[in-house]
Structure formats: structure tokens, C-alpha cells
CSV table of C-alpha atoms in Angstrom, one decimal:
chain,number,residue,atom,x,y,z
A,1,LEU,CA,134.9,85.7,119.2
A,2,GLU,CA,135.6,89.1,120.7
A,3,LEU,CA,139.1,89.1,119.0
A,4,ALA,CA,137.7,87.9,115.8
A,5,CYS,CA,135.2,90.7,115.7
A,6,ARG,CA,137.9,93.2,116.8
A,7,LYS,CA,139.9,92.1,113.6
A,8,LEU,CA,137.0,92.3,111.4
A,9,THR,CA,136.1,95.9,112.6
A,10,GLU,CA,139.8,96.7,111.5
A,11,ILE,CA,139.7,95.2,108.3
A,12,ALA,CA,136.1,95.8,107.2
A,13,ALA,CA,136.9,98.8,105.1
A,14,GLU,CA,139.3,97.0,102.8
A,15,GLU,CA,138.1,93.7,103.1
A,16,MET,CA,134.2,94.2,102.9
A,17,GLU,CA,133.9,92.2,99.3
A,18,MET,CA,135.7,89.1,100.9
A,19,MET,CA,133.2,89.3,104.1
A,20,ILE,CA,130.4,89.4,101.8
A,21,SER,CA,131.6,86.3,99.7
A,22,MET,CA,132.1,84.5,102.9
A,23,ASN,CA,128.4,85.6,104.2
A,24,VAL,CA,130.0,86.8,107.3
A,25,SER,CA,126.9,88.3,108.6
A,26,ALA,CA,125.0,85.3,108.9
A,27,VAL,CA,127.8,83.7,110.8
A,28,LEU,CA,128.1,86.8,112.9
A,29,LEU,CA,124.1,86.6,113.8
A,30,GLN,CA,124.5,82.9,114.9
A,31,SER,CA,127.6,83.6,117.0
A,32,MET,CA,125.7,86.5,118.6
A,33,SER,CA,123.0,84.4,119.6
A,34,HIS,CA,125.2,82.0,121.3
A,35,HIS,CA,127.6,84.2,123.2
A,36,ARG,CA,124.9,87.0,123.9
A,37,ARG,CA,125.7,87.0,127.6
A,38,ASN,CA,129.5,88.2,127.0
A,39,ALA,CA,129.7,91.8,127.0
A,40,ARG,CA,133.0,92.5,125.5
A,41,ALA,CA,132.2,90.3,122.8
A,42,MET,CA,128.8,91.9,122.2
A,43,HIS,CA,130.4,95.2,121.8
A,44,MET,CA,132.9,94.0,119.0
A,45,CYS,CA,129.7,92.2,117.3
A,46,CYS,CA,127.6,95.0,117.4
A,47,MET,CA,130.3,97.2,115.9
A,48,SER,CA,131.1,94.5,112.9
A,49,LEU,CA,127.1,94.5,112.4
A,50,TRP,CA,127.0,98.0,112.5
A,51,GLN,CA,129.8,98.4,109.8
A,52,ILE,CA,127.9,95.6,107.6
A,53,ALA,CA,124.6,97.3,108.0
A,54,GLY,CA,126.2,100.6,106.6
A,55,ASP,CA,127.8,99.2,103.5
A,56,ARG,CA,125.9,99.6,100.4
A,57,GLN,CA,126.8,96.1,99.0
A,58,ALA,CA,126.8,94.0,102.4
A,59,ARG,CA,123.5,95.2,103.4
A,60,PHE,CA,121.7,93.8,100.8
A,61,GLN,CA,123.0,90.2,102.0
A,62,LEU,CA,122.2,91.0,105.5
A,63,ASN,CA,118.7,89.7,106.9
A,64,HIS,CA,117.7,92.9,108.6
A,65,PHE,CA,114.8,91.4,110.7
A,66,ALA,CA,117.0,88.5,112.1
A,67,ALA,CA,119.7,91.0,112.7
A,68,ALA,CA,117.3,93.3,114.5
A,69,SER,CA,116.0,90.5,116.5
A,70,VAL,CA,119.5,89.5,117.7
A,71,VAL,CA,120.5,93.1,118.3
A,72,VAL,CA,117.5,93.9,120.6
A,73,ASP,CA,118.2,91.0,122.6
A,74,VAL,CA,121.7,92.0,123.2
A,75,MET,CA,120.8,95.5,124.0
A,76,LYS,CA,118.3,94.1,126.6
A,77,GLU,CA,121.0,91.9,128.0
A,78,HIS,CA,123.8,94.8,128.2
A,79,ALA,CA,121.7,97.9,128.7
A,80,SER,CA,123.9,99.2,131.5
A,81,ASN,CA,127.1,98.9,129.3
A,82,ASN,CA,127.7,102.1,127.4
A,83,ALA,CA,129.7,100.5,124.8
A,84,VAL,CA,127.3,97.9,123.8
A,85,LEU,CA,124.3,100.1,124.2
A,86,ASP,CA,126.2,102.8,121.8
A,87,PHE,CA,126.6,100.3,119.0
A,88,SER,CA,123.7,98.3,119.6
A,89,MET,CA,121.7,101.5,118.6
A,90,ARG,CA,123.9,102.5,115.9
A,91,ALA,CA,123.1,98.9,114.2
A,92,LEU,CA,119.2,99.3,114.9
A,93,VAL,CA,119.2,102.8,113.4
A,94,LEU,CA,120.5,101.4,110.0
A,95,LEU,CA,118.7,98.3,110.2
A,96,SER,CA,115.2,100.4,110.8
A,97,GLU,CA,116.3,102.7,107.9
A,98,GLU,CA,116.6,99.8,105.4
A,99,SER,CA,113.5,97.7,107.0
A,100,GLN,CA,110.2,98.4,107.9
A,101,ALA,CA,109.8,94.7,109.4
A,102,ALA,CA,113.0,95.3,111.2
A,103,ARG,CA,111.6,98.9,112.5
A,104,GLN,CA,108.2,97.4,113.5
A,105,LEU,CA,110.2,94.5,115.4
A,106,ILE,CA,112.2,97.0,117.3
A,107,LEU,CA,109.1,99.2,118.4
A,108,ASN,CA,107.3,95.8,119.4
A,109,ALA,CA,110.1,94.9,121.3
A,110,LYS,CA,109.8,98.2,123.4
A,111,ALA,CA,113.7,98.8,122.7
A,112,VAL,CA,112.9,102.5,123.3
A,113,ALA,CA,111.7,101.7,127.0
A,114,VAL,CA,114.9,99.8,127.6
A,115,VAL,CA,117.1,102.7,126.3
A,116,ARG,CA,115.1,105.3,128.3
A,117,HIS,CA,115.6,103.3,131.5
A,118,ALA,CA,119.5,102.6,130.6
A,119,MET,CA,119.7,106.5,130.0
A,120,PHE,CA,119.2,107.4,133.7
A,121,LYS,CA,121.7,106.2,136.2
A,122,HIS,CA,119.6,106.3,139.0
A,123,GLY,CA,116.3,105.4,137.6
A,124,VAL,CA,113.8,107.6,135.7
A,125,GLU,CA,112.7,109.4,138.6
A,126,ALA,CA,115.8,111.3,138.5
A,127,GLY,CA,114.1,113.7,136.2
A,128,GLY,CA,117.2,114.2,134.0
A,129,ARG,CA,119.8,115.2,136.4
A,130,ASP,CA,121.7,111.9,136.4
A,131,ILE,CA,121.7,111.0,132.7
A,132,VAL,CA,124.6,108.9,131.5
A,133,GLU,CA,127.5,111.0,130.8
A,134,ASP,CA,128.7,109.2,127.6
A,135,LEU,CA,127.5,111.6,124.9
A,136,ASP,CA,127.5,109.0,122.0
A,137,VAL,CA,124.8,107.0,124.0
A,138,GLN,CA,122.8,110.1,124.3
A,139,GLU,CA,122.9,111.0,120.6
A,140,GLN,CA,122.3,107.4,119.5
A,141,ALA,CA,119.4,107.0,121.9
A,142,CYS,CA,117.8,110.4,120.6
A,143,ARG,CA,118.7,109.1,117.0
A,144,LEU,CA,117.2,105.7,117.1
A,145,VAL,CA,113.8,107.4,118.4
A,146,GLU,CA,113.8,109.7,115.2
A,147,ILE,CA,114.2,106.8,112.8
A,148,LEU,CA,111.8,104.5,114.6
A,149,VAL,CA,108.8,107.2,114.1
A,150,GLY,CA,107.5,106.7,110.7
A,151,GLY,CA,104.0,107.5,111.5
A,152,ALA,CA,101.4,108.5,113.9
A,153,ASN,CA,101.1,104.8,115.3
A,154,ASP,CA,104.8,104.4,115.8
A,155,ALA,CA,105.0,108.1,117.5
A,156,ARG,CA,102.3,106.7,119.7
A,157,GLN,CA,104.0,103.7,120.5
A,158,VAL,CA,107.5,105.4,121.3
A,159,VAL,CA,105.5,108.0,123.6
A,160,HIS,CA,104.1,105.0,125.4
A,161,GLN,CA,107.6,103.5,125.9
A,162,GLY,CA,108.8,106.9,127.5
A,163,ALA,CA,110.4,108.5,124.5
A,164,LEU,CA,109.3,112.1,125.3
A,165,GLN,CA,110.3,112.4,128.5
A,166,MET,CA,113.9,110.9,127.8
A,167,LEU,CA,113.9,113.5,124.9
A,168,TYR,CA,112.9,116.4,127.0
A,169,SER,CA,115.6,115.6,129.7
A,170,VAL,CA,118.2,115.0,127.2
A,171,ALA,CA,117.4,118.4,125.5
A,172,GLY,CA,117.2,120.4,128.9
A,173,ASN,CA,120.2,118.7,130.9
A,174,LYS,CA,122.6,121.1,131.8
A,175,GLY,CA,125.2,118.7,133.0
A,176,ALA,CA,126.1,115.9,130.5
A,177,SER,CA,124.9,117.1,127.1
A,178,ASP,CA,126.6,119.1,124.5
A,179,GLY,CA,125.1,120.7,121.4
A,180,ARG,CA,125.2,117.8,118.8
A,181,VAL,CA,123.0,115.9,121.4
A,182,LYS,CA,120.6,118.7,122.2
A,183,GLN,CA,120.3,119.2,118.5
A,184,GLN,CA,119.4,115.7,117.8
A,185,ALA,CA,117.0,115.5,120.9
A,186,CYS,CA,115.2,118.5,119.5
A,187,LEU,CA,115.0,117.2,116.0
A,188,SER,CA,113.5,113.8,117.3
A,189,LEU,CA,111.0,115.7,119.5
A,190,TYR,CA,110.1,117.6,116.7
A,191,ALA,CA,109.5,114.6,114.7
A,192,ILE,CA,107.4,112.8,117.3
A,193,ILE,CA,105.2,115.8,118.3
A,194,ASN,CA,104.5,116.6,114.9
A,195,LEU,CA,102.8,113.4,114.1
A,196,LEU,CA,100.9,113.5,117.4
A,197,PRO,CA,97.3,114.7,118.2
A,198,SER,CA,97.6,117.9,120.5
A,199,GLN,CA,96.0,115.7,123.2
A,200,GLN,CA,98.6,113.0,123.2
A,201,SER,CA,101.3,115.6,123.1
A,202,ARG,CA,99.8,117.0,126.2
A,203,ASP,CA,99.8,113.5,127.9
A,204,HIS,CA,103.3,113.0,127.2
A,205,SER,CA,104.0,111.8,130.9
A,206,THR,CA,101.9,108.5,130.2
A,207,GLU,CA,104.4,105.5,130.3
A,208,GLU,CA,105.0,102.2,130.6
A,209,GLY,CA,105.1,100.7,134.0
A,210,GLY,CA,102.2,102.1,135.8
A,211,GLU,CA,103.9,105.3,136.9
A,212,GLU,CA,101.7,108.1,138.2
A,213,ASN,CA,101.2,110.9,135.7
A,214,VAL,CA,102.9,114.4,136.3
A,215,ASP,CA,100.4,117.0,136.7
A,216,GLY,CA,99.7,118.5,133.3
A,217,GLU,CA,100.6,122.2,134.2
A,218,ARG,CA,103.7,121.3,135.8
A,219,ALA,CA,104.9,118.8,133.1
A,220,THR,CA,104.1,121.5,130.4
A,221,GLY,CA,106.1,124.0,132.3
A,222,GLN,CA,109.1,121.9,133.1
A,223,MET,CA,109.4,120.8,129.5
A,224,LEU,CA,109.3,124.2,128.4
A,225,ILE,CA,111.7,125.4,130.5
A,226,MET,CA,114.0,122.5,129.8
A,227,LEU,CA,113.6,123.4,125.9
A,228,SER,CA,114.2,126.9,126.5
A,229,SER,CA,117.5,126.2,128.6
A,230,ALA,CA,118.9,124.3,125.8
A,231,VAL,CA,118.2,127.4,123.3
A,232,LYS,CA,119.7,129.8,125.6
A,233,SER,CA,123.0,127.6,126.6
A,234,HIS,CA,123.7,127.1,122.7
A,235,GLY,CA,122.7,130.3,121.4
A,236,LYS,CA,125.9,130.5,119.3
A,237,GLU,CA,125.5,127.2,117.8
A,238,LEU,CA,123.0,127.7,114.8
A,239,GLY,CA,122.0,124.2,114.2
A,240,VAL,CA,121.2,123.7,117.7
A,241,LEU,CA,119.3,127.0,118.0
A,242,GLU,CA,117.4,126.2,114.6
A,243,ALA,CA,116.2,122.7,115.9
A,244,CYS,CA,115.6,123.7,119.4
A,245,SER,CA,113.6,126.8,118.5
A,246,ARG,CA,111.5,124.7,116.1
A,247,ALA,CA,111.0,122.2,118.6
A,248,ILE,CA,110.1,124.5,121.6
A,249,LEU,CA,107.0,126.4,119.4
A,250,LEU,CA,105.7,123.0,118.4
A,251,HIS,CA,105.7,121.9,122.0
A,252,LEU,CA,103.9,125.1,123.0
A,253,VAL,CA,101.5,124.8,120.1
A,254,ARG,CA,100.8,121.1,120.7
A,255,THR,CA,100.6,121.3,124.6
A,256,ALA,CA,99.4,124.7,125.4
A,257,ILE,CA,97.2,126.1,123.0
A,258,PRO,CA,94.5,127.2,122.5
A,259,ASP,CA,93.9,128.1,126.1
A,260,LEU,CA,97.3,128.1,127.6
A,261,ARG,CA,95.8,126.8,130.4
A,262,PRO,CA,98.3,124.1,131.4
A,263,LEU,CA,101.1,126.6,131.7
A,264,ALA,CA,101.9,128.7,134.8
A,265,TRP,CA,102.8,132.2,134.7
A,266,HIS,CA,106.3,131.7,136.4
A,267,ASP,CA,107.1,129.0,133.8
A,268,ALA,CA,106.2,130.9,131.0
A,269,PHE,CA,108.0,134.0,132.7
A,270,GLU,CA,111.4,131.8,133.0
A,271,ALA,CA,111.1,130.5,129.4
A,272,ALA,CA,110.5,133.7,128.0
A,273,SER,CA,113.9,135.0,129.7
A,274,ASN,CA,115.8,132.3,128.2
A,275,LEU,CA,114.4,132.9,124.9
A,276,VAL,CA,115.0,136.6,125.1
A,277,PHE,CA,118.7,136.2,125.9
A,278,ALA,CA,118.9,133.7,122.9
A,279,VAL,CA,117.3,136.3,120.3
A,280,ALA,CA,120.0,138.8,121.8
A,281,THR,CA,122.7,136.4,121.2
A,282,LEU,CA,121.6,135.7,117.6
A,283,LEU,CA,121.0,139.3,116.9
A,284,ASP,CA,124.6,140.2,118.2
A,285,ARG,CA,126.1,138.1,115.3
A,286,PRO,CA,127.2,139.5,111.9
A,287,ARG,CA,124.1,140.5,110.0
A,288,ARG,CA,125.1,137.8,107.0
A,289,ASP,CA,125.1,135.1,109.7
A,290,ILE,CA,122.0,135.7,111.4
A,291,LEU,CA,119.3,132.9,110.8
A,292,TRP,CA,116.0,135.0,110.4
A,293,ASN,CA,113.6,132.0,110.3
A,294,THR,CA,114.9,131.3,113.7
A,295,VAL,CA,114.5,134.7,114.9
A,296,ALA,CA,110.9,134.8,113.6
A,297,THR,CA,110.3,131.2,115.2
A,298,LEU,CA,111.6,132.8,118.7
A,299,LEU,CA,109.6,136.0,118.3
A,300,GLN,CA,106.5,133.8,117.5
A,301,THR,CA,107.1,131.8,120.5
A,302,LEU,CA,107.5,134.8,122.8
A,303,ALA,CA,104.4,136.2,121.4
A,304,LEU,CA,102.6,133.2,122.5
A,305,LEU,CA,104.1,133.2,125.9
A,306,ALA,CA,103.1,136.8,126.3
A,307,SER,CA,99.7,135.9,126.4
A,308,VAL,CA,100.1,133.8,129.4
A,309,PRO,CA,98.4,135.6,132.3
A,310,GLY,CA,100.8,137.0,134.4
A,311,ALA,CA,103.8,136.2,132.6
A,312,THR,CA,104.6,139.6,131.3
A,313,THR,CA,105.1,141.2,134.6
């Protein structure tokens, strides 16, 4: 099965019509169900399924709901295997885009909770310091969350499965993440927070499994610093800067406004220092390359932070 799927991935681009005529997708799903415990085979099977789901013609033949069910089971079985995790998430992203039923199945199966636990090498209590190094896994995890969020109910589901903690940790991780990953993390954060009422955004540390909630002030400040550090670290990457700037402003508005009470002055000061550095970096660019909307977003965020008692000192 592994060798057969490996060959399919090699010929898919030229022989997709033949694969459609032979209904390869149905055979593939059946084989995956029977050989789910074999990680190497599942890696290649998920890659093949991802190619089929991404083909304009082949995806019409694919049973998206059945495929999502199989892939979620595979992902749960091999969550510690980065190669399987990567391509299972790639497949789930495409299946979610094409089918509301598949998206709902993925949400109900708590796939995000599985991904979240897999993202931290030493458990979720690592606080983002030990995120898996595989950048493709990081990016696909963030992308999957964004695709799954189609409305407020979806946003609540992924939040209860720990999506926000994962996204904040990826965005603020100083070790293993790069610009494209941080950009996707911030895009996903924006999509979720934008759909949640302020109180639920504030309670983002509530997760599955009965873990204790983090104190509101500490959590809000930590998340703020994580996002601002991403803005500072990638101030020369305009796409990253734009996505992270929008996410940090929305985070601040939804979690700390109107009273700013859940925010300690020293956290506000550290975040503001990071943002000032980013503004200076951005304004140092040639005038034609400056994203003035992003400058405005950063200045608006700094104005809000300046209203935190003690932060301006």
C-alpha cells in the first residue's frame, strides 16, 4: 500500500483522469481504514488523498464526509508522526473547504484538540517553548483552524479545543517559527477573535480536559507580548507585519477594552516597546514601500496601550 500510494503521488499530475475513471479515491479510503496503524503507509495515503482533493475534477468524485472521517482517525492514530500529521491536515483543509458536513465532522471529532496536543513536544504546559520544529506542521495546524471557523459556533468549538493557546504560542514562539508560520497564526487568530464576543475572547484559556484557567491579567498580558514580539521580529516582512498588527489590535480591543483592567502596566510597556521598534523599522523603508494602513494600526494600538496606568513611565 505504501509503495502503491507513493507511485500514485508521482503520477497524479499526469494520470489524474485515469485515477478518476478507476475510482481510486474509494479504494484508497477503504485501504486506509484497513491499514490505519501503519504510519508510513498512512503518510503516502494522506498525500495521495490530498492530491485528489485538490484536483478540480477528482474532488467531485470524492466522498468528502467519508474521507474526513478516515483522515481524522488516521491523524489521531499518528499525531506524533510529523509527516502523517502534516499531510492529514493538508487533506482536512481541502475537505473542509469543499464540504460543510466534512467540516462539522472534523470539529465534532475534536481534531483541533488532537493537533494542539501534538504541537507541543512536552505537553501543552510547555507554554510554547517546545513547539515541534517542523514548520509545515506549524503552518498547516494554523491553516486548519482558520478553515474550520465558518461562524461564531465554530469559533467557540475550536476555542474550547485549545486553538487560541496554540495560535498565540506559535505567533509568539521565538525559536522554531518563521515568518510565513507567524503570518498564518495571526490570520487564524484574527478570524477566531473577530467571531467571538469580547467575554469569550477574554476567556481564551478555557480548554478541554479540566485544566486550570490562567489568571485573566497574566493571560492577556502574555498573549499581548507574544504577538508584539512577532511584530518586532518580522518587521521587515510586510505580510507578517500586516497580519500580526491586525491581530494584536483586535486582541487588545476584545480582551482588555473598555476598562483595560486585565492588563498589567509592565506587560503593556513591554508590548509597546516591541511595537515602537516595529514602527521605526517600517518607517525606515523607502516611502513607496511603507504600508500606511499598518502604520495606522500600530499607532492605534500604541495609543490604547498608553492609556494603561503606569505604562507610559
